Tab-separated table of N, CA, C and O in Angstrom:
chain	number	residue	atom	x	y	z
A	173	GLU	N	0.830	-1.186	0.000
A	173	GLU	CA	0.000	0.000	0.000
A	173	GLU	C	0.875	1.252	0.000
A	173	GLU	O	0.619	2.183	-0.763
A	174	ASP	N	1.903	1.242	0.833
A	174	ASP	CA	2.813	2.396	0.871
A	174	ASP	C	3.507	2.584	-0.468
A	174	ASP	O	3.704	3.711	-0.917
A	175	LEU	N	3.880	1.477	-1.111
A	175	LEU	CA	4.554	1.563	-2.402
A	175	LEU	C	3.630	2.180	-3.461
A	175	LEU	O	4.063	3.004	-4.259
A	176	LEU	N	2.356	1.808	-3.465
A	176	LEU	CA	1.409	2.406	-4.409
A	176	LEU	C	1.266	3.901	-4.158
A	176	LEU	O	1.205	4.693	-5.094
A	177	LYS	N	1.229	4.298	-2.893
A	177	LYS	CA	1.130	5.723	-2.569
A	177	LYS	C	2.369	6.474	-3.053
A	177	LYS	O	2.262	7.555	-3.622
A	178	LEU	N	3.537	5.886	-2.845
A	178	LEU	CA	4.774	6.521	-3.319
A	178	LEU	C	4.800	6.614	-4.839
A	178	LEU	O	5.217	7.627	-5.399
A	179	ALA	N	4.358	5.568	-5.507
A	179	ALA	CA	4.330	5.580	-6.973
A	179	ALA	C	3.394	6.671	-7.484
A	179	ALA	O	3.720	7.386	-8.427
A	180	ALA	N	2.231	6.818	-6.844
A	180	ALA	CA	1.278	7.846	-7.262
A	180	ALA	C	1.819	9.250	-6.974
A	180	ALA	O	1.549	10.183	-7.736
A	181	ASP	N	2.577	9.395	-5.893
A	181	ASP	CA	3.207	10.689	-5.610
A	181	ASP	C	4.264	11.015	-6.663
A	181	ASP	O	4.405	12.151	-7.092
A	182	PHE	N	5.005	9.995	-7.085
A	182	PHE	CA	6.067	10.173	-8.073
A	182	PHE	C	5.499	10.423	-9.466
A	182	PHE	O	5.998	11.248	-10.213
A	183	ARG	N	4.462	9.652	-9.812
A	183	ARG	CA	3.805	9.768	-11.114
A	183	ARG	C	2.307	9.969	-10.888
A	183	ARG	O	1.558	8.997	-10.793
A	184	PRO	N	1.852	11.215	-10.751
A	184	PRO	CA	0.448	11.478	-10.398
A	184	PRO	C	-0.585	10.847	-11.328
A	184	PRO	O	-1.734	10.684	-10.935
A	185	GLU	N	-0.202	10.480	-12.538
A	185	GLU	CA	-1.182	9.849	-13.428
A	185	GLU	C	-1.492	8.407	-13.023
A	185	GLU	O	-2.430	7.810	-13.546
A	186	ILE	N	-0.724	7.842	-12.115
A	186	ILE	CA	-1.037	6.498	-11.594
A	186	ILE	C	-2.211	6.647	-10.639
A	186	ILE	O	-2.124	7.343	-9.639
A	187	ARG	N	-3.303	5.997	-10.973
A	187	ARG	CA	-4.492	6.061	-10.122
A	187	ARG	C	-4.891	4.656	-9.716
A	187	ARG	O	-4.866	3.744	-10.537
A	188	TYR	N	-5.280	4.522	-8.473
A	188	TYR	CA	-5.732	3.222	-7.987
A	188	TYR	C	-6.808	3.432	-6.929
A	188	TYR	O	-6.912	4.512	-6.342
A	189	THR	N	-7.616	2.404	-6.728
A	189	THR	CA	-8.592	2.415	-5.648
A	189	THR	C	-8.491	1.086	-4.915
A	189	THR	O	-8.068	0.078	-5.481
A	190	GLN	N	-8.859	1.138	-3.668
A	190	GLN	CA	-8.875	-0.085	-2.875
A	190	GLN	C	-10.147	-0.121	-2.053
A	190	GLN	O	-10.765	0.907	-1.798
A	191	GLN	N	-10.511	-1.323	-1.673
A	191	GLN	CA	-11.674	-1.529	-0.823
A	191	GLN	C	-11.172	-2.175	0.448
A	191	GLN	O	-10.367	-3.111	0.398
A	192	GLY	N	-11.602	-1.699	1.592
A	192	GLY	CA	-11.210	-2.272	2.871
A	192	GLY	C	-9.854	-1.766	3.329
A	192	GLY	O	-9.164	-1.029	2.629
A	193	GLN	N	-9.490	-2.198	4.534
A	193	GLN	CA	-8.231	-1.811	5.158
A	193	GLN	C	-7.567	-3.045	5.760
A	193	GLN	O	-8.219	-4.054	6.015
A	194	GLY	N	-6.267	-2.936	5.996
A	194	GLY	CA	-5.535	-4.015	6.664
A	194	GLY	C	-5.672	-5.342	5.958
A	194	GLY	O	-5.546	-5.424	4.734
A	195	GLU	N	-5.975	-6.381	6.722
A	195	GLU	CA	-6.037	-7.732	6.145
A	195	GLU	C	-7.218	-7.927	5.204
A	195	GLU	O	-7.265	-8.910	4.461
A	196	LEU	N	-8.164	-7.002	5.214
A	196	LEU	CA	-9.321	-7.095	4.322
A	196	LEU	C	-9.194	-6.212	3.087
A	196	LEU	O	-10.118	-6.127	2.283
A	197	ALA	N	-8.062	-5.547	2.918
A	197	ALA	CA	-7.884	-4.636	1.785
A	197	ALA	C	-7.709	-5.401	0.479
A	197	ALA	O	-7.110	-6.468	0.433
A	198	MET	N	-8.258	-4.804	-0.573
A	198	MET	CA	-8.156	-5.399	-1.901
A	198	MET	C	-8.017	-4.265	-2.908
A	198	MET	O	-8.757	-3.280	-2.843
A	199	LEU	N	-7.068	-4.377	-3.812
A	199	LEU	CA	-6.931	-3.392	-4.882
A	199	LEU	C	-8.098	-3.609	-5.836
A	199	LEU	O	-8.290	-4.719	-6.343
A	200	THR	N	-8.897	-2.570	-6.076
A	200	THR	CA	-10.088	-2.736	-6.908
A	200	THR	C	-9.940	-2.148	-8.298
A	200	THR	O	-10.656	-2.547	-9.209
A	201	SER	N	-9.014	-1.196	-8.476
A	201	SER	CA	-8.742	-0.693	-9.825
A	201	SER	C	-7.345	-0.105	-9.875
A	201	SER	O	-6.817	0.368	-8.872
A	202	LEU	N	-6.762	-0.172	-11.052
A	202	LEU	CA	-5.439	0.392	-11.289
A	202	LEU	C	-5.444	0.992	-12.688
A	202	LEU	O	-5.770	0.296	-13.656
A	203	ASP	N	-5.152	2.270	-12.763
A	203	ASP	CA	-5.139	3.002	-14.043
A	203	ASP	C	-6.406	2.772	-14.863
A	203	ASP	O	-6.357	2.557	-16.074
A	204	GLY	N	-7.567	2.776	-14.192
A	204	GLY	CA	-8.850	2.670	-14.872
A	204	GLY	C	-9.311	1.263	-15.193
A	204	GLY	O	-10.399	1.077	-15.717
A	205	VAL	N	-8.506	0.258	-14.882
A	205	VAL	CA	-8.903	-1.136	-15.113
A	205	VAL	C	-9.438	-1.676	-13.793
A	205	VAL	O	-8.730	-1.723	-12.792
A	206	THR	N	-10.718	-2.072	-13.806
A	206	THR	CA	-11.433	-2.436	-12.595
A	206	THR	C	-11.591	-3.948	-12.458
A	206	THR	O	-11.830	-4.636	-13.453
A	207	ASN	N	-11.483	-4.422	-11.227
A	207	ASN	CA	-11.689	-5.851	-10.950
A	207	ASN	C	-12.997	-6.340	-11.551
A	207	ASN	O	-13.994	-5.618	-11.558
A	208	GLY	N	-12.962	-7.567	-12.060
A	208	GLY	CA	-14.151	-8.194	-12.607
A	208	GLY	C	-14.498	-7.744	-14.014
A	208	GLY	O	-15.502	-8.168	-14.559
A	209	THR	N	-13.669	-6.882	-14.633
A	209	THR	CA	-13.944	-6.395	-15.984
A	209	THR	C	-12.704	-6.600	-16.834
A	209	THR	O	-11.740	-5.883	-16.632
A	210	PRO	N	-12.581	-7.515	-17.740
A	210	PRO	CA	-13.569	-8.530	-18.060
A	210	PRO	C	-13.792	-9.499	-16.900
A	210	PRO	O	-13.011	-9.545	-15.970
A	211	ALA	N	-14.860	-10.257	-17.024
A	211	ALA	CA	-15.331	-11.118	-15.939
A	211	ALA	C	-14.228	-11.994	-15.361
A	211	ALA	O	-13.383	-12.526	-16.081
A	212	ASP	N	-14.268	-12.081	-14.058
A	212	ASP	CA	-13.415	-12.996	-13.299
A	212	ASP	C	-11.929	-12.670	-13.333
A	212	ASP	O	-11.103	-13.544	-13.098
A	213	ARG	N	-11.569	-11.445	-13.629
A	213	ARG	CA	-10.166	-11.038	-13.544
A	213	ARG	C	-10.024	-10.018	-12.420
A	213	ARG	O	-10.907	-9.186	-12.221
A	214	PHE	N	-8.916	-10.116	-11.722
A	214	PHE	CA	-8.683	-9.268	-10.570
A	214	PHE	C	-7.224	-8.849	-10.523
A	214	PHE	O	-6.363	-9.492	-11.114
A	215	TRP	N	-6.939	-7.767	-9.789
A	215	TRP	CA	-5.570	-7.323	-9.584
A	215	TRP	C	-4.936	-8.176	-8.499
A	215	TRP	O	-5.432	-8.243	-7.379
A	216	LEU	N	-3.865	-8.851	-8.853
A	216	LEU	CA	-3.100	-9.686	-7.922
A	216	LEU	C	-1.652	-9.217	-7.978
A	216	LEU	O	-1.193	-8.734	-8.999
A	217	TYR	N	-0.940	-9.398	-6.878
A	217	TYR	CA	0.444	-8.933	-6.868
A	217	TYR	C	1.434	-10.077	-6.645
A	217	TYR	O	1.089	-11.129	-6.104
A	218	GLU	N	2.654	-9.817	-7.094
A	218	GLU	CA	3.786	-10.707	-6.851
A	218	GLU	C	4.909	-9.856	-6.276
A	218	GLU	O	5.037	-8.683	-6.617
A	219	VAL	N	5.699	-10.452	-5.418
A	219	VAL	CA	6.897	-9.783	-4.909
A	219	VAL	C	8.085	-10.663	-5.265
A	219	VAL	O	8.155	-11.816	-4.832
A	220	SER	N	8.937	-10.138	-6.096
A	220	SER	CA	10.125	-10.858	-6.563
A	220	SER	C	9.756	-12.238	-7.099
A	220	SER	O	10.406	-13.240	-6.814
A	221	GLY	N	8.662	-12.285	-7.875
A	221	GLY	CA	8.242	-13.524	-8.534
A	221	GLY	C	7.372	-14.444	-7.699
A	221	GLY	O	6.888	-15.451	-8.206
A	222	GLU	N	7.129	-14.112	-6.432
A	222	GLU	CA	6.301	-14.950	-5.557
A	222	GLU	C	4.919	-14.324	-5.406
A	222	GLU	O	4.816	-13.149	-5.053
A	223	PRO	N	3.837	-15.100	-5.654
A	223	PRO	CA	2.491	-14.554	-5.507
A	223	PRO	C	2.242	-14.068	-4.078
A	223	PRO	O	2.733	-14.670	-3.115
A	224	GLY	N	1.480	-12.986	-3.961
A	224	GLY	CA	1.132	-12.463	-2.643
A	224	GLY	C	0.298	-13.463	-1.853
A	224	GLY	O	-0.628	-14.050	-2.401
A	225	GLN	N	0.628	-13.626	-0.596
A	225	GLN	CA	-0.089	-14.559	0.268
A	225	GLN	C	-0.927	-13.843	1.320
A	225	GLN	O	-1.695	-14.492	2.031
A	226	VAL	N	-0.734	-12.534	1.439
A	226	VAL	CA	-1.491	-11.730	2.394
A	226	VAL	C	-1.997	-10.492	1.672
A	226	VAL	O	-1.541	-10.156	0.584
A	227	SER	N	-2.916	-9.806	2.309
A	227	SER	CA	-3.427	-8.564	1.758
A	227	SER	C	-2.271	-7.607	1.495
A	227	SER	O	-1.340	-7.514	2.295
A	228	PHE	N	-2.315	-6.891	0.386
A	228	PHE	CA	-1.164	-6.095	-0.032
A	228	PHE	C	-0.689	-5.065	0.996
A	228	PHE	O	0.510	-4.834	1.094
A	229	PRO	N	-1.553	-4.441	1.818
A	229	PRO	CA	-1.007	-3.496	2.799
A	229	PRO	C	-0.176	-4.187	3.895
A	229	PRO	O	0.639	-3.546	4.542
A	230	LEU	N	-0.394	-5.478	4.091
A	230	LEU	CA	0.322	-6.200	5.142
A	230	LEU	C	1.654	-6.763	4.677
A	230	LEU	O	2.483	-7.138	5.504
A	231	ARG	N	1.862	-6.838	3.375
A	231	ARG	CA	3.085	-7.433	2.831
A	231	ARG	C	4.246	-6.471	3.023
A	231	ARG	O	4.267	-5.392	2.462
A	232	GLU	N	5.194	-6.864	3.852
A	232	GLU	CA	6.371	-6.029	4.062
A	232	GLU	C	7.346	-6.235	2.921
A	232	GLU	O	7.489	-7.338	2.393
A	233	LEU	N	8.009	-5.163	2.540
A	233	LEU	CA	8.983	-5.214	1.460
A	233	LEU	C	10.371	-4.944	1.999
A	233	LEU	O	10.536	-4.232	2.984
A	234	ALA	N	11.347	-5.532	1.339
A	234	ALA	CA	12.753	-5.312	1.684
A	234	ALA	C	13.434	-4.628	0.510
A	234	ALA	O	12.943	-4.669	-0.623
A	235	ALA	N	14.560	-4.017	0.781
A	235	ALA	CA	15.335	-3.375	-0.282
A	235	ALA	C	15.594	-4.402	-1.386
A	235	ALA	O	15.960	-5.547	-1.116
A	236	GLY	N	15.359	-4.000	-2.620
A	236	GLY	CA	15.604	-4.877	-3.764
A	236	GLY	C	14.404	-5.703	-4.192
A	236	GLY	O	14.447	-6.334	-5.248
A	237	ASP	N	13.330	-5.742	-3.389
A	237	ASP	CA	12.128	-6.469	-3.799
A	237	ASP	C	11.527	-5.801	-5.031
A	237	ASP	O	11.549	-4.581	-5.162
A	238	ARG	N	10.990	-6.618	-5.916
A	238	ARG	CA	10.302	-6.112	-7.107
A	238	ARG	C	8.834	-6.482	-7.000
A	238	ARG	O	8.505	-7.648	-6.803
A	239	VAL	N	7.978	-5.488	-7.123
A	239	VAL	CA	6.531	-5.713	-7.009
A	239	VAL	C	5.929	-5.616	-8.400
A	239	VAL	O	6.195	-4.694	-9.149
A	240	LEU	N	5.113	-6.601	-8.738
A	240	LEU	CA	4.433	-6.640	-10.020
A	240	LEU	C	2.948	-6.870	-9.762
A	240	LEU	O	2.579	-7.838	-9.086
A	241	TRP	N	2.115	-5.976	-10.294
A	241	TRP	CA	0.674	-6.169	-10.254
A	241	TRP	C	0.254	-6.783	-11.579
A	241	TRP	O	0.644	-6.296	-12.636
A	242	VAL	N	-0.547	-7.854	-11.514
A	242	VAL	CA	-1.039	-8.511	-12.723
A	242	VAL	C	-2.560	-8.569	-12.672
A	242	VAL	O	-3.156	-8.724	-11.598
A	243	PHE	N	-3.190	-8.431	-13.833
A	243	PHE	CA	-4.641	-8.469	-13.937
A	243	PHE	C	-5.004	-9.817	-14.536
A	243	PHE	O	-4.831	-10.041	-15.739
A	244	GLN	N	-5.463	-10.723	-13.697
A	244	GLN	CA	-5.709	-12.088	-14.158
A	244	GLN	C	-6.747	-12.781	-13.303
A	244	GLN	O	-7.116	-12.283	-12.244
A	245	ALA	N	-7.160	-13.951	-13.753
A	245	ALA	CA	-8.057	-14.785	-12.955
A	245	ALA	C	-7.256	-15.428	-11.831
A	245	ALA	O	-6.116	-15.839	-12.056
A	246	PRO	N	-7.823	-15.499	-10.619
A	246	PRO	CA	-7.104	-16.164	-9.521
A	246	PRO	C	-6.892	-17.630	-9.861
A	246	PRO	O	-7.709	-18.255	-10.511
A	247	GLU	N	-5.773	-18.147	-9.401
A	247	GLU	CA	-5.470	-19.571	-9.676
A	247	GLU	C	-5.959	-20.440	-8.555
A	247	GLU	O	-6.111	-20.082	-7.470
C-alpha cells in the first residue's frame, strides 16, 4: 500500500482504488482497469516472482524487492 502511494506521488497519473483496510484490503482498480472487468479477472500482486499470500497493505517489502501487479483470474 505504501509503495502504491509513493508511486502515485512520483507519477500522479497512476491512479488506484482499494476496498477495505488491513487484512481485508483489496486493490479494486489500477489506471482505470477495474476488478471483474472482463469477468473474473482481478488485480493480484507478486513480490520478486512470488504470488502475494497476504493482503497487499500487510506485505512487508525489503530493499531490492520487485513488485508486479497482474490483472488475471485467480489460480
